[in-house]
Amino acid sequence: MITVENLSKTFATNGNSVVALRDVSVDVQAGSLFGVVGPAGSGKSVLARCIALQERPDRGVVRLDGLNTGTLDGRRLREIRRQLGVVSTKPELIAERTIAGNIASPLEQLGVDGPQRRSRVGSLLDLVGLTPRAAQRPGELSAGQLRRVAVAKALAAAPAVLLADDPTAGVDPEEAGAVLAVLDRARSELGTTVVVTTPDAGVVRRVCDDVAVLEDGTVVERGTVLDLISNPASRTAQALLPAIETTRAQVARYDRSADVVLVGFASVGALLPEAAGRFDVEFATIGGGLTRIGDTPVGRFRLGVRGERADAALAWVAERGGHVTHTARGPQGVAAA
């Protein structure tokens, strides 16, 4: 587990002090895929470097499984750093070496013997889907493939934590999906804790369990992605959920309108039809739509409701996990049942 407590970091630039982090606190659960999201200059890369022990904060503490890393130096610091794999925005690969050779280089430095080294490299090539490219050199690969090689290299020494700084930067959308799939496999198949920094909320939608949103060096929102999207007012929900665009005329056709967020297969597939039958009302979708958060289907809809028991039907949906907000009466002024 990674615990960041009240981290602050300031840099001197052209004679001025620039605050990169302000009292940042986050918890990253072991085995999770944690996203740090924010625009350029929000401090997300500085936070990643502090967690990777590449930067020392001015104040605050980074703990790895309870160990205060601020007290480490020398040999002990080097030992702990080996538990932290880092993937930078620009992969650091040796142009003259093959892809397999690049992945093997950290193992060579650790003195791992040949058979064990070859076995580990073969497993990692399979993990990142690049076994057919093993004998090629970096110059022959695309940007997305190079990023996957960098992930494999960072995983070579079996770190407990992998930090990927904006892993989809400069990668086209199709290849970006392959990079994210590799990070997800590292978490699910190797048990590696993965921390991803990104300006792209789409990365969070596809792979993250938990998220911290940074703005001007400050955490403005944090929590599990599914919990945050359940609150339509949250920044995460606004970034990830389908937009709702309706006109007053569309809403006026119904006795009641409401915004509803449904999370999970059962809620998305069955909750509204069951409520309609139970309360003898009609639901119509007049805005919003469906998306996926990881493998979980999520719907955000503006519903028009017809029927005398419209209020009771919406209350029943809310009691069973639907998140109902912004209810409004239509022109017929239906009374709650």
Tab-separated table of C-alpha atoms in Angstrom:
chain	number	residue	atom	x	y	z
A	1	MET	CA	0.000	0.000	0.000
A	2	ILE	CA	1.175	3.525	-0.804
A	3	THR	CA	0.286	6.296	1.620
A	4	VAL	CA	1.014	9.911	0.715
A	5	GLU	CA	0.621	12.280	3.650
A	6	ASN	CA	0.493	16.072	3.286
A	7	LEU	CA	3.051	16.207	0.472
A	8	SER	CA	4.274	19.650	-0.622
A	9	LYS	CA	6.899	20.479	-3.231
A	10	THR	CA	8.148	23.842	-4.541
A	11	PHE	CA	10.593	24.528	-7.367
A	12	ALA	CA	12.635	27.643	-8.063
A	13	THR	CA	12.176	28.806	-11.677
A	14	ASN	CA	13.750	31.994	-13.067
A	15	GLY	CA	14.102	33.371	-9.567
A	16	ASN	CA	10.469	32.604	-8.713
A	17	SER	CA	9.009	29.875	-6.530
A	18	VAL	CA	6.526	27.562	-8.244
A	19	VAL	CA	4.371	25.408	-6.005
A	20	ALA	CA	3.947	21.986	-7.627
A	21	LEU	CA	2.167	20.179	-4.764
A	22	ARG	CA	0.176	21.563	-1.825
A	23	ASP	CA	-0.539	19.232	1.098
A	24	VAL	CA	-1.400	16.285	-1.142
A	25	SER	CA	-2.696	13.172	0.602
A	26	VAL	CA	-3.761	9.970	-1.183
A	27	ASP	CA	-3.935	6.262	-0.388
A	28	VAL	CA	-3.211	3.662	-3.072
A	29	GLN	CA	-4.410	0.179	-2.184
A	30	ALA	CA	-2.117	-2.750	-2.945
A	31	GLY	CA	-3.011	-4.412	-6.240
A	32	SER	CA	-5.132	-1.521	-7.507
A	33	LEU	CA	-4.844	0.567	-10.653
A	34	PHE	CA	-4.850	4.153	-9.399
A	35	GLY	CA	-5.259	7.175	-11.654
A	36	VAL	CA	-3.909	10.662	-10.973
A	37	VAL	CA	-5.770	13.006	-13.322
A	38	GLY	CA	-5.253	16.664	-14.058
A	39	PRO	CA	-4.301	19.180	-16.739
A	40	ALA	CA	-0.722	20.116	-17.585
A	41	GLY	CA	0.901	21.841	-14.621
A	42	SER	CA	-1.440	20.310	-12.059
A	43	GLY	CA	1.409	18.481	-10.293
A	44	LYS	CA	0.569	14.914	-11.266
A	45	SER	CA	4.027	14.081	-12.691
A	46	VAL	CA	5.749	15.605	-9.655
A	47	LEU	CA	3.570	13.450	-7.408
A	48	ALA	CA	4.544	10.361	-9.426
A	49	ARG	CA	8.255	11.202	-9.104
A	50	CYS	CA	7.878	11.651	-5.359
A	51	ILE	CA	6.175	8.267	-5.057
A	52	ALA	CA	8.936	6.752	-7.213
A	53	LEU	CA	11.529	8.284	-4.832
A	54	GLN	CA	13.008	10.310	-7.701
A	55	GLU	CA	12.097	13.590	-5.970
A	56	ARG	CA	12.167	14.447	-2.300
A	57	PRO	CA	9.217	16.518	-1.090
A	58	ASP	CA	9.776	19.695	0.892
A	59	ARG	CA	7.244	18.494	3.437
A	60	GLY	CA	5.158	15.402	3.982
A	61	VAL	CA	5.740	11.680	3.819
A	62	VAL	CA	5.519	8.853	1.289
A	63	ARG	CA	5.022	5.481	2.967
A	64	LEU	CA	5.363	2.143	1.198
A	65	ASP	CA	3.649	-0.592	3.211
A	66	GLY	CA	4.062	1.625	6.256
A	67	LEU	CA	7.759	2.374	5.679
A	68	ASN	CA	8.618	6.085	5.856
A	69	THR	CA	10.723	6.499	2.708
A	70	GLY	CA	11.891	9.946	3.828
A	71	THR	CA	14.229	8.290	6.339
A	72	LEU	CA	16.023	6.184	3.717
A	73	ASP	CA	19.362	6.831	2.078
A	74	GLY	CA	22.271	4.961	0.559
A	75	ARG	CA	21.926	1.220	0.096
A	76	ARG	CA	18.512	0.952	1.721
A	77	LEU	CA	17.097	3.644	-0.578
A	78	ARG	CA	18.462	1.807	-3.641
A	79	GLU	CA	16.870	-1.436	-2.437
A	80	ILE	CA	13.459	0.188	-2.043
A	81	ARG	CA	13.730	1.891	-5.437
A	82	ARG	CA	14.077	-1.556	-7.032
A	83	GLN	CA	10.527	-2.251	-5.870
A	84	LEU	CA	9.330	0.686	-7.970
A	85	GLY	CA	9.154	0.365	-11.741
A	86	VAL	CA	8.837	3.602	-13.720
A	87	VAL	CA	7.568	4.179	-17.267
A	88	SER	CA	8.338	7.702	-18.452
A	89	THR	CA	6.568	9.564	-21.242
A	90	LYS	CA	9.649	9.064	-23.444
A	91	PRO	CA	10.721	5.403	-23.231
A	92	GLU	CA	14.410	5.018	-22.392
A	93	LEU	CA	15.421	2.199	-24.731
A	94	ILE	CA	18.810	1.331	-26.221
A	95	ALA	CA	18.556	1.732	-29.994
A	96	GLU	CA	21.294	-0.824	-30.748
A	97	ARG	CA	19.700	-3.608	-28.714
A	98	THR	CA	16.797	-5.839	-29.676
A	99	ILE	CA	13.455	-5.547	-27.933
A	100	ALA	CA	14.275	-8.682	-25.937
A	101	GLY	CA	17.676	-7.235	-25.089
A	102	ASN	CA	16.158	-4.009	-23.827
A	103	ILE	CA	13.748	-5.878	-21.571
A	104	ALA	CA	16.613	-8.035	-20.303
A	105	SER	CA	18.900	-5.130	-19.402
A	106	PRO	CA	17.599	-4.595	-15.820
A	107	LEU	CA	17.998	-8.327	-15.168
A	108	GLU	CA	21.562	-8.254	-16.457
A	109	GLN	CA	22.349	-5.422	-14.044
A	110	LEU	CA	20.943	-7.517	-11.192
A	111	GLY	CA	23.116	-10.496	-12.195
A	112	VAL	CA	20.217	-12.811	-13.102
A	113	ASP	CA	21.567	-15.891	-14.901
A	114	GLY	CA	20.898	-16.573	-18.578
A	115	PRO	CA	18.153	-19.252	-18.427
A	116	GLN	CA	16.199	-17.399	-15.762
A	117	ARG	CA	16.641	-14.124	-17.624
A	118	ARG	CA	15.402	-15.595	-20.909
A	119	SER	CA	12.384	-17.121	-19.196
A	120	ARG	CA	11.455	-13.813	-17.570
A	121	VAL	CA	11.877	-11.874	-20.827
A	122	GLY	CA	9.724	-14.421	-22.681
A	123	SER	CA	6.942	-14.072	-20.108
A	124	LEU	CA	7.016	-10.290	-20.332
A	125	LEU	CA	7.021	-10.282	-24.136
A	126	ASP	CA	3.897	-12.421	-23.963
A	127	LEU	CA	2.327	-10.111	-21.359
A	128	VAL	CA	2.773	-7.045	-23.581
A	129	GLY	CA	1.865	-8.886	-26.799
A	130	LEU	CA	5.212	-8.386	-28.532
A	131	THR	CA	6.690	-11.895	-28.771
A	132	PRO	CA	6.882	-11.687	-32.605
A	133	ARG	CA	8.885	-8.444	-32.258
A	134	ALA	CA	11.524	-9.827	-29.872
A	135	ALA	CA	14.387	-9.691	-32.382
A	136	GLN	CA	13.538	-6.255	-33.769
A	137	ARG	CA	15.043	-2.973	-32.627
A	138	PRO	CA	13.275	0.083	-31.202
A	139	GLY	CA	13.503	2.020	-34.466
A	140	GLU	CA	11.284	-0.568	-36.146
A	141	LEU	CA	8.382	-0.201	-33.699
A	142	SER	CA	5.472	2.207	-33.451
A	143	ALA	CA	5.007	4.639	-30.565
A	144	GLY	CA	2.469	2.380	-28.873
A	145	GLN	CA	4.682	-0.674	-29.224
A	146	LEU	CA	7.626	1.229	-27.761
A	147	ARG	CA	5.496	2.181	-24.781
A	148	ARG	CA	4.623	-1.469	-24.247
A	149	VAL	CA	8.311	-2.392	-24.392
A	150	ALA	CA	8.979	0.274	-21.761
A	151	VAL	CA	6.301	-1.286	-19.542
A	152	ALA	CA	7.864	-4.736	-19.947
A	153	LYS	CA	11.314	-3.351	-19.116
A	154	ALA	CA	9.966	-1.599	-16.016
A	155	LEU	CA	8.365	-4.884	-14.917
A	156	ALA	CA	11.491	-6.987	-15.526
A	157	ALA	CA	12.725	-6.877	-11.931
A	158	ALA	CA	9.224	-7.721	-10.631
A	159	PRO	CA	8.552	-4.424	-8.834
A	160	ALA	CA	5.708	-4.201	-6.360
A	161	VAL	CA	4.653	-0.835	-7.819
A	162	LEU	CA	4.604	0.397	-11.421
A	163	LEU	CA	4.330	4.150	-12.075
A	164	ALA	CA	3.359	5.137	-15.616
A	165	ASP	CA	3.564	8.857	-16.380
A	166	ASP	CA	1.019	9.744	-19.091
A	167	PRO	CA	1.421	6.350	-20.807
A	168	THR	CA	-0.804	7.183	-23.789
A	169	ALA	CA	0.840	10.525	-24.674
A	170	GLY	CA	1.722	10.654	-28.373
A	171	VAL	CA	0.060	7.297	-29.035
A	172	ASP	CA	-2.858	6.959	-31.451
A	173	PRO	CA	-6.199	5.847	-29.943
A	174	GLU	CA	-6.080	2.227	-31.131
A	175	GLU	CA	-2.558	1.688	-29.813
A	176	ALA	CA	-3.376	3.585	-26.619
A	177	GLY	CA	-5.953	0.899	-25.863
A	178	ALA	CA	-3.256	-1.772	-26.171
A	179	VAL	CA	-0.979	0.134	-23.765
A	180	LEU	CA	-3.758	0.432	-21.182
A	181	ALA	CA	-4.603	-3.252	-21.593
A	182	VAL	CA	-0.982	-4.104	-20.740
A	183	LEU	CA	-1.129	-1.992	-17.565
A	184	ASP	CA	-4.362	-3.734	-16.618
A	185	ARG	CA	-2.737	-7.142	-17.201
A	186	ALA	CA	0.214	-6.155	-15.017
A	187	ARG	CA	-2.240	-5.444	-12.217
A	188	SER	CA	-4.475	-8.480	-12.734
A	189	GLU	CA	-1.909	-11.155	-13.699
A	190	LEU	CA	1.189	-10.058	-11.797
A	191	GLY	CA	-0.492	-8.399	-8.817
A	192	THR	CA	1.465	-5.198	-9.423
A	193	THR	CA	0.106	-1.973	-7.941
A	194	VAL	CA	-0.145	0.455	-10.872
A	195	VAL	CA	-0.231	4.261	-10.610
A	196	VAL	CA	-1.047	6.125	-13.823
A	197	THR	CA	-0.856	9.881	-14.338
A	198	THR	CA	-2.853	11.307	-17.210
A	199	PRO	CA	-4.696	14.409	-18.431
A	200	ASP	CA	-7.197	12.118	-20.182
A	201	ALA	CA	-10.332	11.091	-18.286
A	202	GLY	CA	-10.788	8.340	-20.875
A	203	VAL	CA	-7.854	6.490	-19.302
A	204	VAL	CA	-9.717	6.481	-15.985
A	205	ARG	CA	-12.874	5.209	-17.683
A	206	ARG	CA	-11.049	2.255	-19.217
A	207	VAL	CA	-8.785	0.904	-16.475
A	208	CYS	CA	-8.724	2.731	-13.129
A	209	ASP	CA	-10.202	1.487	-9.863
A	210	ASP	CA	-9.527	4.668	-7.895
A	211	VAL	CA	-8.714	8.240	-8.842
A	212	ALA	CA	-7.338	11.475	-7.457
A	213	VAL	CA	-8.081	14.668	-9.379
A	214	LEU	CA	-5.365	17.323	-9.131
A	215	GLU	CA	-5.698	21.015	-9.855
A	216	ASP	CA	-2.936	23.556	-9.199
A	217	GLY	CA	-1.077	21.047	-7.059
A	218	THR	CA	-4.079	20.284	-4.847
A	219	VAL	CA	-6.270	17.188	-4.655
A	220	VAL	CA	-9.790	18.426	-5.397
A	221	GLU	CA	-11.451	15.009	-5.538
A	222	ARG	CA	-10.536	11.432	-4.719
A	223	GLY	CA	-12.204	8.070	-4.251
A	224	THR	CA	-13.203	4.960	-6.157
A	225	VAL	CA	-14.285	5.710	-9.699
A	226	LEU	CA	-17.650	3.963	-9.279
A	227	ASP	CA	-18.405	5.895	-6.081
A	228	LEU	CA	-17.503	9.226	-7.663
A	229	ILE	CA	-19.610	8.718	-10.782
A	230	SER	CA	-22.586	7.955	-8.544
A	231	ASN	CA	-22.563	11.659	-7.653
A	232	PRO	CA	-23.445	13.453	-10.910
A	233	ALA	CA	-22.060	16.707	-9.473
A	234	SER	CA	-18.542	15.285	-9.050
A	235	ARG	CA	-15.803	16.244	-11.489
A	236	THR	CA	-15.245	12.589	-12.285
A	237	ALA	CA	-18.900	12.053	-13.150
A	238	GLN	CA	-18.977	15.166	-15.314
A	239	ALA	CA	-15.895	13.959	-17.198
A	240	LEU	CA	-16.908	10.313	-17.626
A	241	LEU	CA	-20.686	10.104	-17.864
A	242	PRO	CA	-22.654	10.743	-21.064
A	243	ALA	CA	-23.798	14.344	-21.425
A	244	ILE	CA	-27.480	15.189	-21.056
A	245	GLU	CA	-28.878	17.602	-23.616
A	246	THR	CA	-32.623	18.141	-23.672
A	247	THR	CA	-35.031	20.941	-24.428
A	248	ARG	CA	-37.826	22.305	-22.263
A	249	ALA	CA	-40.314	21.069	-24.857
A	250	GLN	CA	-39.060	17.475	-24.547
A	251	VAL	CA	-39.430	17.533	-20.760
A	252	ALA	CA	-42.892	19.151	-20.896
A	253	ARG	CA	-44.403	16.075	-22.568
A	254	TYR	CA	-44.176	14.082	-19.335
A	255	ASP	CA	-45.727	14.162	-15.869
A	256	ARG	CA	-42.311	14.049	-14.235
A	257	SER	CA	-38.694	14.187	-15.352
A	258	ALA	CA	-35.587	13.067	-13.472
A	259	ASP	CA	-31.880	12.439	-13.994
A	260	VAL	CA	-30.873	8.902	-13.065
A	261	VAL	CA	-27.437	7.217	-12.848
A	262	LEU	CA	-27.490	3.404	-12.927
A	263	VAL	CA	-24.326	1.383	-12.176
A	264	GLY	CA	-23.884	-2.312	-12.966
A	265	PHE	CA	-25.467	-4.959	-15.160
A	266	ALA	CA	-28.494	-5.544	-12.957
A	267	SER	CA	-29.335	-1.862	-12.515
A	268	VAL	CA	-28.832	-0.897	-16.154
A	269	GLY	CA	-30.711	-3.889	-17.537
A	270	ALA	CA	-33.592	-4.435	-15.143
A	271	LEU	CA	-34.251	-1.644	-12.659
A	272	LEU	CA	-36.308	0.671	-14.846
A	273	PRO	CA	-38.428	-2.035	-16.529
A	274	GLU	CA	-39.210	-3.544	-13.117
A	275	ALA	CA	-40.188	-0.139	-11.688
A	276	ALA	CA	-42.392	0.544	-14.721
A	277	GLY	CA	-44.270	-2.706	-14.251
A	278	ARG	CA	-44.513	-2.461	-10.480
A	279	PHE	CA	-45.924	1.094	-10.448
A	280	ASP	CA	-47.739	1.104	-13.796
A	281	VAL	CA	-45.729	4.008	-15.204
A	282	GLU	CA	-43.997	4.656	-18.514
A	283	PHE	CA	-40.297	5.590	-18.647
A	284	ALA	CA	-38.857	7.311	-21.726
A	285	THR	CA	-35.202	8.229	-22.227
A	286	ILE	CA	-35.050	11.847	-23.399
A	287	GLY	CA	-31.325	12.441	-22.840
A	288	GLY	CA	-28.047	10.817	-21.827
A	289	GLY	CA	-26.894	7.318	-22.694
A	290	LEU	CA	-24.709	4.341	-21.768
A	291	THR	CA	-20.962	3.997	-21.210
A	292	ARG	CA	-18.574	1.584	-19.493
A	293	ILE	CA	-16.289	2.160	-16.550
A	294	GLY	CA	-13.806	-0.657	-16.936
A	295	ASP	CA	-16.040	-3.700	-17.375
A	296	THR	CA	-19.009	-2.141	-15.563
A	297	PRO	CA	-21.888	-0.731	-17.623
A	298	VAL	CA	-23.106	2.669	-16.448
A	299	GLY	CA	-26.127	4.609	-17.643
A	300	ARG	CA	-26.869	8.274	-17.151
A	301	PHE	CA	-30.304	9.244	-18.380
A	302	ARG	CA	-32.789	12.054	-18.248
A	303	LEU	CA	-36.059	10.212	-17.956
A	304	GLY	CA	-39.555	11.352	-18.775
A	305	VAL	CA	-42.143	9.561	-16.630
A	306	ARG	CA	-45.872	9.194	-17.269
A	307	GLY	CA	-48.279	7.807	-14.701
A	308	GLU	CA	-49.969	8.652	-11.444
A	309	ARG	CA	-47.322	6.868	-9.383
A	310	ALA	CA	-44.304	8.482	-11.062
A	311	ASP	CA	-42.861	9.809	-7.784
A	312	ALA	CA	-43.219	6.429	-6.097
A	313	ALA	CA	-41.529	4.687	-9.020
A	314	LEU	CA	-38.545	7.050	-8.890
A	315	ALA	CA	-38.300	6.662	-5.118
A	316	TRP	CA	-38.266	2.873	-5.551
A	317	VAL	CA	-35.442	3.140	-8.119
A	318	ALA	CA	-33.453	5.287	-5.678
A	319	GLU	CA	-33.991	2.811	-2.830
A	320	ARG	CA	-32.480	0.067	-4.973
A	321	GLY	CA	-29.259	1.848	-5.842
A	322	GLY	CA	-30.251	4.168	-8.662
A	323	HIS	CA	-29.032	7.726	-8.140
A	324	VAL	CA	-31.992	10.021	-8.818
A	325	THR	CA	-31.517	13.806	-8.997
A	326	HIS	CA	-33.005	16.934	-10.585
A	327	THR	CA	-36.586	15.745	-10.460
A	328	ALA	CA	-39.123	18.171	-11.931
A	329	ARG	CA	-42.868	18.132	-12.410
A	330	GLY	CA	-44.376	18.249	-15.844
A	331	PRO	CA	-47.373	20.353	-16.805
A	332	GLN	CA	-49.864	17.889	-15.361
A	333	GLY	CA	-48.508	18.338	-11.815
A	334	VAL	CA	-48.538	14.686	-10.788
A	335	ALA	CA	-48.823	14.214	-7.048
A	336	ALA	CA	-46.531	11.793	-5.238
A	337	ALA	CA	-48.113	8.432	-4.600
